[in-house]
Coordinates of C-alpha atoms and ligand atoms in Angstrom, one line a residue:
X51 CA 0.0 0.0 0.0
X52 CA 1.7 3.4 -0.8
X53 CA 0.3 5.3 2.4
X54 CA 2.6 3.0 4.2
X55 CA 2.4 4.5 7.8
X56 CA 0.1 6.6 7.4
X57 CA -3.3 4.2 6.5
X58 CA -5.5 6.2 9.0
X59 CA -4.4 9.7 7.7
X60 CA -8.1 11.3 6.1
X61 CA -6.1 12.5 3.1
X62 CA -4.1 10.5 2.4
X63 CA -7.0 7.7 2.0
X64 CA -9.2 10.0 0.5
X65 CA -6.5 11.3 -2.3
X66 CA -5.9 7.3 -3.6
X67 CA -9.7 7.3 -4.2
X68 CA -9.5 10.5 -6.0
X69 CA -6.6 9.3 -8.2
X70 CA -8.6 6.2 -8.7
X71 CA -11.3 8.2 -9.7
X72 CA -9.5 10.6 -12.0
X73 CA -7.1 7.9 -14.0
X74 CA -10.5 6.0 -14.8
X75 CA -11.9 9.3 -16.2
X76 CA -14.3 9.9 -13.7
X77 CA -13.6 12.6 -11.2
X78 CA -16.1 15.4 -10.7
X79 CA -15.4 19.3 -10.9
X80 CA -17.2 21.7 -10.1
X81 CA -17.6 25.2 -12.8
X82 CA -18.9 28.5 -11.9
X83 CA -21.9 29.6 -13.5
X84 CA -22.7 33.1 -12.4
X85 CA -25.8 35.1 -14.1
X86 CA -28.6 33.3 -15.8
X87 CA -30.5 35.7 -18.2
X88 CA -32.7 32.6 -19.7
X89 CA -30.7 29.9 -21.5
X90 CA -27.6 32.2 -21.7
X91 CA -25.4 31.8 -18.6
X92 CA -22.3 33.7 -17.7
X93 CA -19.1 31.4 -17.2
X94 CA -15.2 32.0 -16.6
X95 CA -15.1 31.7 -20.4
X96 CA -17.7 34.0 -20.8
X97 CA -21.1 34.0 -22.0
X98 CA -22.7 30.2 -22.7
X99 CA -25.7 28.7 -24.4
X100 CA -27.1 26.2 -21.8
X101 CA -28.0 23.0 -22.8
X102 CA -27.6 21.7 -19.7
X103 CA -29.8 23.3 -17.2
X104 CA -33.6 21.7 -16.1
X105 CA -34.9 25.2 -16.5
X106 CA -37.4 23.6 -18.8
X107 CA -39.5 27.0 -19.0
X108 CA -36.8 29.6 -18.2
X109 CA -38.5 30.5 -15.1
X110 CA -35.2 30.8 -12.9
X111 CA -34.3 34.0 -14.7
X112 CA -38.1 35.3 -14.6
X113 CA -38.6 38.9 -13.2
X114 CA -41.9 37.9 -11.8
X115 CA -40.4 35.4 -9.4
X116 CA -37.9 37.4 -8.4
X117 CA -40.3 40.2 -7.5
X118 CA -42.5 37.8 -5.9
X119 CA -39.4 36.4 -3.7
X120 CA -38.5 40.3 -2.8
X121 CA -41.7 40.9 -1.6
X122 CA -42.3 38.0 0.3
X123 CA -38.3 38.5 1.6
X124 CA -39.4 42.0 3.0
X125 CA -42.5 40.5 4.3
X126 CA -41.5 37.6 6.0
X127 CA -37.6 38.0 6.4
X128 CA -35.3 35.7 5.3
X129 CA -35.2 32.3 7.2
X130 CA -38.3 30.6 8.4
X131 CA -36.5 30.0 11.3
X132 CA -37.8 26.3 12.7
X133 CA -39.2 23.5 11.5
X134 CA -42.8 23.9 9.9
X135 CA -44.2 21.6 13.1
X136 CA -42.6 24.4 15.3
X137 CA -42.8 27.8 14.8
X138 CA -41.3 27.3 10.9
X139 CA -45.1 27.5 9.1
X140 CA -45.2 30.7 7.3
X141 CA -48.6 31.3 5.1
X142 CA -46.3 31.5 2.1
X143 CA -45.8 27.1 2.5
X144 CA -49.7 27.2 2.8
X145 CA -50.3 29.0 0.2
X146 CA -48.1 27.2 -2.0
X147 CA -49.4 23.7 -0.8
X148 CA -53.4 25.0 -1.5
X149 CA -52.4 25.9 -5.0
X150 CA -50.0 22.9 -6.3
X151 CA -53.2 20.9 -4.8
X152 CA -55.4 22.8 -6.6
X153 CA -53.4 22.2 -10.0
X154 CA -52.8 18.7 -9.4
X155 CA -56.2 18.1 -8.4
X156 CA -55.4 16.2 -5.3
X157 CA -56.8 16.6 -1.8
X158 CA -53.3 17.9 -0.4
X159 CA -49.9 18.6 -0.6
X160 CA -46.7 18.8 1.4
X161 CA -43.7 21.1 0.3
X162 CA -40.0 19.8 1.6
X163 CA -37.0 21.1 1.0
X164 CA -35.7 19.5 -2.3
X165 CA -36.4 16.7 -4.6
X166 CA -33.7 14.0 -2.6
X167 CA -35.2 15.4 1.2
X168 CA -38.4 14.5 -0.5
X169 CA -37.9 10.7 -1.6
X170 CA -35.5 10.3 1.4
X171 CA -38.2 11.1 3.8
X172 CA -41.2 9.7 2.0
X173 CA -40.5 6.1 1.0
X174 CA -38.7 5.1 4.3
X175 CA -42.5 6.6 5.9
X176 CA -44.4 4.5 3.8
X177 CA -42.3 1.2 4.1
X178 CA -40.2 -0.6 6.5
X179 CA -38.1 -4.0 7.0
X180 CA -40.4 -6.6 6.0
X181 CA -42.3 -4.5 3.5
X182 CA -41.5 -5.2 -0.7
X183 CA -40.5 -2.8 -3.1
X184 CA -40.7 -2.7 -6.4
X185 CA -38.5 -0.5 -8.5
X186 CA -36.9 0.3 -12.1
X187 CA -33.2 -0.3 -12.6
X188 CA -32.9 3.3 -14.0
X189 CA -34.5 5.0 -10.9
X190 CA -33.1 8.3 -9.7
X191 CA -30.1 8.3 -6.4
X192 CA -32.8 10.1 -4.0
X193 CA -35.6 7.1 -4.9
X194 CA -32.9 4.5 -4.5
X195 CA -31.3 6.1 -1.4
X196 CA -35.2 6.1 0.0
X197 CA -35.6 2.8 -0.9
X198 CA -32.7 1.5 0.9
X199 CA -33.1 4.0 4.1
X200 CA -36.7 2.3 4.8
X201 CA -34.8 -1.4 5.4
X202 CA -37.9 -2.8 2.7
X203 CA -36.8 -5.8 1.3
X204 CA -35.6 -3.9 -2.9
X205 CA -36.6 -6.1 -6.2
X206 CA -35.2 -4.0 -8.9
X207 CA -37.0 -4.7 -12.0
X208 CA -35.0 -4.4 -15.8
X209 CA -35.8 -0.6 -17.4
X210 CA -39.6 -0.2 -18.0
X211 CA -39.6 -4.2 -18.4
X212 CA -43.7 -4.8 -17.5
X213 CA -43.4 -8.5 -17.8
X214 CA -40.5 -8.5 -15.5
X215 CA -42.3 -6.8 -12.8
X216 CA -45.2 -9.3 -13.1
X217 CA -43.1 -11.8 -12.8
X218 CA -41.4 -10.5 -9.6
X219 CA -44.7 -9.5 -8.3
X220 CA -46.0 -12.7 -8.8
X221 CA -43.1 -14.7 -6.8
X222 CA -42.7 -12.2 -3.8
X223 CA -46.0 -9.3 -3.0
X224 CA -47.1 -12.4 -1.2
X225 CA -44.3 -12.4 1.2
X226 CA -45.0 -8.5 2.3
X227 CA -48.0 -6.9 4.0
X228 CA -47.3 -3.5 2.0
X229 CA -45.8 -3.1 -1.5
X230 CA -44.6 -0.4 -3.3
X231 CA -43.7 -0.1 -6.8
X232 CA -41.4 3.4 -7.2
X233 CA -40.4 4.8 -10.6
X234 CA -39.4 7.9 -12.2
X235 CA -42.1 9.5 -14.5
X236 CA -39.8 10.7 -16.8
X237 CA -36.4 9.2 -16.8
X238 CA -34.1 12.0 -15.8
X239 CA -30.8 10.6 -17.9
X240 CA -32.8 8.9 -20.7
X241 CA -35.1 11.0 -21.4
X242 CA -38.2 8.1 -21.6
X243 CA -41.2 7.6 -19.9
X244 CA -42.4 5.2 -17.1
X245 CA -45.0 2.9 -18.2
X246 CA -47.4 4.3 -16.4
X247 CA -50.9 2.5 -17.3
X248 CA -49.2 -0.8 -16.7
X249 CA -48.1 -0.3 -13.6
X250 CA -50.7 1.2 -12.4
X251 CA -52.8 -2.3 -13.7
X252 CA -50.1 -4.1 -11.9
X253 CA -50.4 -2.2 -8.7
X254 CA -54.2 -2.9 -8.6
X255 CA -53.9 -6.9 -9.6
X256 CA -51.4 -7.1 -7.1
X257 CA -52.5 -5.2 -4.5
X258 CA -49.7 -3.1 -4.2
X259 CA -49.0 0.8 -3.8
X260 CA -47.5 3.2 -6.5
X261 CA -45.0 6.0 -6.5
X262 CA -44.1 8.2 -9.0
X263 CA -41.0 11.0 -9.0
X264 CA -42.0 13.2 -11.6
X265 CA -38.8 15.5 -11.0
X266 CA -38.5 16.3 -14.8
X267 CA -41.8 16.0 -15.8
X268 CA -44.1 18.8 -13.5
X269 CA -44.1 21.9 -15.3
X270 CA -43.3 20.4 -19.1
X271 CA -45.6 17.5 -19.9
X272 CA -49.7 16.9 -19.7
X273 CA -50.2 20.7 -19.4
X274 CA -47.6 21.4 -16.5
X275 CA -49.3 18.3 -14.4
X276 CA -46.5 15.7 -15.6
X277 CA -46.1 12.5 -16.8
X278 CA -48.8 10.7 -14.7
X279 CA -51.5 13.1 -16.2
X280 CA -50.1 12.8 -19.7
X281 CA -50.8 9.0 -19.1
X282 CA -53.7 9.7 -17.7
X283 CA -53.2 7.4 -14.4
X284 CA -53.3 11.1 -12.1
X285 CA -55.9 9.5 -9.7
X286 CA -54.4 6.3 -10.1
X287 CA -51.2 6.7 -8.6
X288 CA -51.2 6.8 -4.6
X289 CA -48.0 9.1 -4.4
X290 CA -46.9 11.4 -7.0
X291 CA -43.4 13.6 -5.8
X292 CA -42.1 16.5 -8.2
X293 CA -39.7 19.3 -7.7
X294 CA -40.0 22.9 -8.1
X295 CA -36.2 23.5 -8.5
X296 CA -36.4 22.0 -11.9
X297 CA -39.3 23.3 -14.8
X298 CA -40.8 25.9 -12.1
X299 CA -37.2 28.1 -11.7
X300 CA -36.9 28.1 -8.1
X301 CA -36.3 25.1 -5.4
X302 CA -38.1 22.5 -3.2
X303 CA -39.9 20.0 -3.6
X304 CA -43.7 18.7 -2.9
X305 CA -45.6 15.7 -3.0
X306 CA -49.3 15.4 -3.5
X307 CA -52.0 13.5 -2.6
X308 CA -54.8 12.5 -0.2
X309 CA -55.6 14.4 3.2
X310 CA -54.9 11.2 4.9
X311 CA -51.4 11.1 3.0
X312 CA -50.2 13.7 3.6
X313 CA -51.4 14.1 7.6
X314 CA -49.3 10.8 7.6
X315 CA -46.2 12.0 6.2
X316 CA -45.9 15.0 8.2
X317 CA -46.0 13.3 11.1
X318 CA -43.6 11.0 9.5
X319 CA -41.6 11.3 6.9
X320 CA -38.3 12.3 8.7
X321 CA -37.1 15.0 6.8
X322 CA -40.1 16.8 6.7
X323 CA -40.3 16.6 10.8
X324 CA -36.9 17.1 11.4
X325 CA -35.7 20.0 9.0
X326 CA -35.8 23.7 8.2
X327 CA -39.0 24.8 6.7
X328 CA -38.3 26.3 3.1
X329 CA -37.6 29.7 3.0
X330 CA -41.3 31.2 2.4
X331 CA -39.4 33.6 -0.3
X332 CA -38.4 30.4 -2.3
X333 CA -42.1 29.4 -1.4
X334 CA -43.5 32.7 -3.0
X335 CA -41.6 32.2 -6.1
X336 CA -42.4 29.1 -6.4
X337 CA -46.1 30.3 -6.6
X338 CA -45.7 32.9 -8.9
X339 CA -43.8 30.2 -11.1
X340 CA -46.9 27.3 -10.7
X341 CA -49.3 30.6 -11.5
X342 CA -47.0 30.8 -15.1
X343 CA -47.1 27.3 -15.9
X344 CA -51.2 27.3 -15.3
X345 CA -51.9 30.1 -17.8
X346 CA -49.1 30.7 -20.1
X347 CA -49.8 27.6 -22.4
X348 CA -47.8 29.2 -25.3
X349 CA -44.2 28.5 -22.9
X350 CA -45.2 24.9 -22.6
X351 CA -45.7 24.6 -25.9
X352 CA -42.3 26.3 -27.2
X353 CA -40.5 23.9 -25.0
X354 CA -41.9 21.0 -26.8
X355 CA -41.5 22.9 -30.5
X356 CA -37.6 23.1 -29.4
X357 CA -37.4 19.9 -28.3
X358 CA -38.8 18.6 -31.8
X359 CA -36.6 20.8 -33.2
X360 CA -33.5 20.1 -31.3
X361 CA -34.9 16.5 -32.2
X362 CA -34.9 16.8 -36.1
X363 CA -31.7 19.3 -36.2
X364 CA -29.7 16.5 -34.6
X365 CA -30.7 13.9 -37.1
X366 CA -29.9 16.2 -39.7
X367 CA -26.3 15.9 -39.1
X368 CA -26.3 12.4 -38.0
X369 CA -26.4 12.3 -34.7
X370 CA -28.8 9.6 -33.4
X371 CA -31.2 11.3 -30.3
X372 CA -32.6 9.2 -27.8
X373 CA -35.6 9.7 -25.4
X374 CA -39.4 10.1 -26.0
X375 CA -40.2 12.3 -28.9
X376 CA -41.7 14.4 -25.8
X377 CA -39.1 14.8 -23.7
X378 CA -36.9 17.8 -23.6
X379 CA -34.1 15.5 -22.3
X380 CA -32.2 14.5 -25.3
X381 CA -29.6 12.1 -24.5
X382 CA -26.9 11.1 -27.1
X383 CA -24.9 8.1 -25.9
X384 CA -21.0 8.5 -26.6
X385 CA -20.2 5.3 -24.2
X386 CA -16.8 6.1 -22.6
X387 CA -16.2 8.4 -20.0
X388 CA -12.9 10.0 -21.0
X389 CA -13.9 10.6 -24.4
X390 CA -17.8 11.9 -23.1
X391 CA -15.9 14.7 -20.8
X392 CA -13.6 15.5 -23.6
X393 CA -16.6 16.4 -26.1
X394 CA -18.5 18.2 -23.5
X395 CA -15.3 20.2 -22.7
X396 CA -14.8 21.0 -26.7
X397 CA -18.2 22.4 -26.8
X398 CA -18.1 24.5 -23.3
X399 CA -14.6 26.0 -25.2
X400 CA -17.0 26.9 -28.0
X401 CA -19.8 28.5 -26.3
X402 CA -22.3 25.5 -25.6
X403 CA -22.6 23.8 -22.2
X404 CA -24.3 20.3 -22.0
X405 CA -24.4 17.5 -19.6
X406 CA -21.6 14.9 -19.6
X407 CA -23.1 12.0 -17.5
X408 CA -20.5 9.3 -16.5
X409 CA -21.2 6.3 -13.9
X410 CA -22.3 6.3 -11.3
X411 CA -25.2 8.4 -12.7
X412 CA -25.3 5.9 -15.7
X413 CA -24.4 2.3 -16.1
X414 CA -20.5 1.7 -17.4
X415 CA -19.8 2.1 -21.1
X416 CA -23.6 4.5 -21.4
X417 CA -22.0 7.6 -20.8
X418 CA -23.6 10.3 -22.7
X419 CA -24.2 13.8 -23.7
X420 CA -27.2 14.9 -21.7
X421 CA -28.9 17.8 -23.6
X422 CA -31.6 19.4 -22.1
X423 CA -34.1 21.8 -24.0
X424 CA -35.5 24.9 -22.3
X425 CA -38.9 26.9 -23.7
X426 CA -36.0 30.2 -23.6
X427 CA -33.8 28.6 -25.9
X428 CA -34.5 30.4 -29.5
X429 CA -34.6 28.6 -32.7
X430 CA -31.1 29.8 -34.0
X431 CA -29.3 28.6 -30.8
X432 CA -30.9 25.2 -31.0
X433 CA -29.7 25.1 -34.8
X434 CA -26.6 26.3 -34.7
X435 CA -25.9 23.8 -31.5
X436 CA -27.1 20.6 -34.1
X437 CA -24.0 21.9 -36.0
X438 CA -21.4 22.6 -34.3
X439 CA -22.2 19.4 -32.3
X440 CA -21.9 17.8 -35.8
X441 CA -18.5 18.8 -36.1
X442 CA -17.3 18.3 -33.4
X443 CA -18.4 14.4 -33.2
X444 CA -17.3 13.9 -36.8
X445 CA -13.9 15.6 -35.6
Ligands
PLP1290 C1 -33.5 16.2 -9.7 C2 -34.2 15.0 -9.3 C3 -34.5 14.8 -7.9 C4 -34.0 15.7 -6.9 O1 -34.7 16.9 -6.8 P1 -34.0 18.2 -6.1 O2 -35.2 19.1 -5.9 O3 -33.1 18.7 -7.1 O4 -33.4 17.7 -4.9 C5 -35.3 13.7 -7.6 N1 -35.7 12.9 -8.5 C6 -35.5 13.0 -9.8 C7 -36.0 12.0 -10.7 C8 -34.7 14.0 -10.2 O5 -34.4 14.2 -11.5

């Protein structure tokens, strides 16, 4: 071992791992991205297109939000200042929570602090050791950290494979008093969607529950209401999560559902009870941002015209997009890691930021250029992105 005599020294430990990382191509940086002014971001290389954001609508830039997060700042000061089952309830979370239950049509919903607190808290509330769950190989970190957290006993089912998840309900929702089968609505690195009507048939036959993160999907598909309304299955799905740090421009989280739900989960779901309320600014813009998506159809409905575009432009110069003709996740598998970074770095150097995503977000030998479509990206940007994009891959 080359630490000789000095195995318990923190850096030295922690520095092997990184050179591990790093001579296998996969060690994370971070980059500065300072002012957003829609999909045009200010770097240290100066100003970039961003095709890498989840600001599907452009709302994080919006003036409306940010006046709607000063005046509730000046209103309410800055930090909520406990936990909402202390003194942290401000009327901004409750206003928030009557209107994202209002547009999802549920009964209730319950803000937390982000997307991971969310599915963290929730799953491990719902289930516990001795409980099943069921749950797709490609499932977001936060719904497989939740998974593991509740001590459930995991079947992970192949991608979107229905027959699989028959055949694993059929061997082992006998052995569990509860079940719970947990997917992503719209797969946030591929760009697909869940089946969602099957599932939901499956939960029924089997007498299970079903979960759905729709991270990427509120604010962008089935009018703003996500993936689970585009498929129709809205009332069919016991518990639907989605974040408002992605499509709706500021940060959070919620999940929706029935009164009895949600009483449940705030008395239990752990980092609800036992963290900082949101700050009611972020809940006020959040508002403002859900009060956009509800009446400005014409938004939703340039995202998806970019996406086709982005869509047909890379086909143009033969690049081969994958995803749901939907989705404004367009991933473009290059397969290894060194050589993903190295294209994603050639077009940061020429104005145009996308997503590199190496394992462990993605299975070995899938990594991929993650391009993500906003409704503020304009029709020449998403053109002349197709080519230079071209080039480079042909260079
Ligand atoms: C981004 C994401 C999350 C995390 O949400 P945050 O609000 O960013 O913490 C959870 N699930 C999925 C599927 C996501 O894509």
């Amino acid at each position: 071992m080359s630490v000789s005599g000095s195995f318990s020294n923190l850096d030295a430990v922690l520095a092997e791992d990184l050179a591990e990382l790093r001579s296998n191509g996969l060690e994370r940086t971070l980059r500065t991205a300072g002012r957003r002014n829609g999909a045009v971001v200010e770097t240290q290389h100066g100003r970039a297109v961003d095709f890498s954001s989840n600001d599907y609508l452009g709302l994080a830039s919006d003036p409306r939000l940010i006046d709607a997060m000063f005046r509730a700042l000046r209103e309410h000061a800055v930090g909520a200042a406990a936990a909402r089952l202390i003194t942290g309830n401000n009327p901004e979370h409750e206003l928030l929570e009557a209107a994202l239950a209002r547009f999802f049509g549920a009964e209730r919903a319950l803000l937390f602090s982000s997307g991971y607190a969310a599915n963290a808290g929730i799953i491990p509330a719902l289930v516990r050791r001795g409980d099943v769950i069921f749950a797709d190989a490609l499932n977001h970190a936060s719904l497989i950290d939740g998974c593991r957290l509740s001590r459930a006993t995991i079947h992970v089912y192949p991608h979107s494979d229905v027959a699989a998840l028959e055949s694993l309900l059929g061997r082992h929702r006998a052995d569990a008093r509860r079940a719970l089968i947990v997917t992503d609505g719209l797969f946030s690195m591929d760009g697909d969607l869940a089946r969602l009507g099957d599932l939901v048939d499956l939960a029924k036959r089997f007498d299970a529950w079903t979960y759905v993160d729709d991270a990427h999907a509120v604010g962008v598909l089935g009018a703003g209401r996500g993936s689970t309304a585009l498929a129709a299955v809205q009332s069919d799905v016991d518990v639907t999560v989605g974040t408002l740090g992605k499509a709706f421009g500021a940060a959070g989280a919620f999940v929706y559902g029935s009164s009895t739900l949600v009483q449940y989960l705030l008395n239990n779901a752990r980092s609800f009870v036992f963290s900082t309320a949101m700050l009611p600014s972020q809940a006020a813009a959040a508002r403002e941002a859900l009060a956009i998506v509800e009446t400005d159809r014409p938004r939703i409905e340039r995202l998806e015209a970019n996406a086709r575009l982005m869509r047909r432009m890379l086909s143009e110069v033969g690049v081969r997009p994958l995803g749901d003709p939907l989705s404004p996740i367009i991933p473009v598998i290059i397969g290894d890691a060194a050589a993903t970074v190295r294209v994603g770095s050639t077009l940061a150097a020429l104005g145009v930021l996308v997503g590199a995503v190496r394992p462990p977000t993605v299975p070995a030998g899938t990594s991929r250029l993650r391009i993500t479509i906003s409704a503020a990206h304009t029709h020449e940007q998403i053109v002349s992105f197709a080519d230079v994009l071209g080039d480079v891959l042909r260079a």
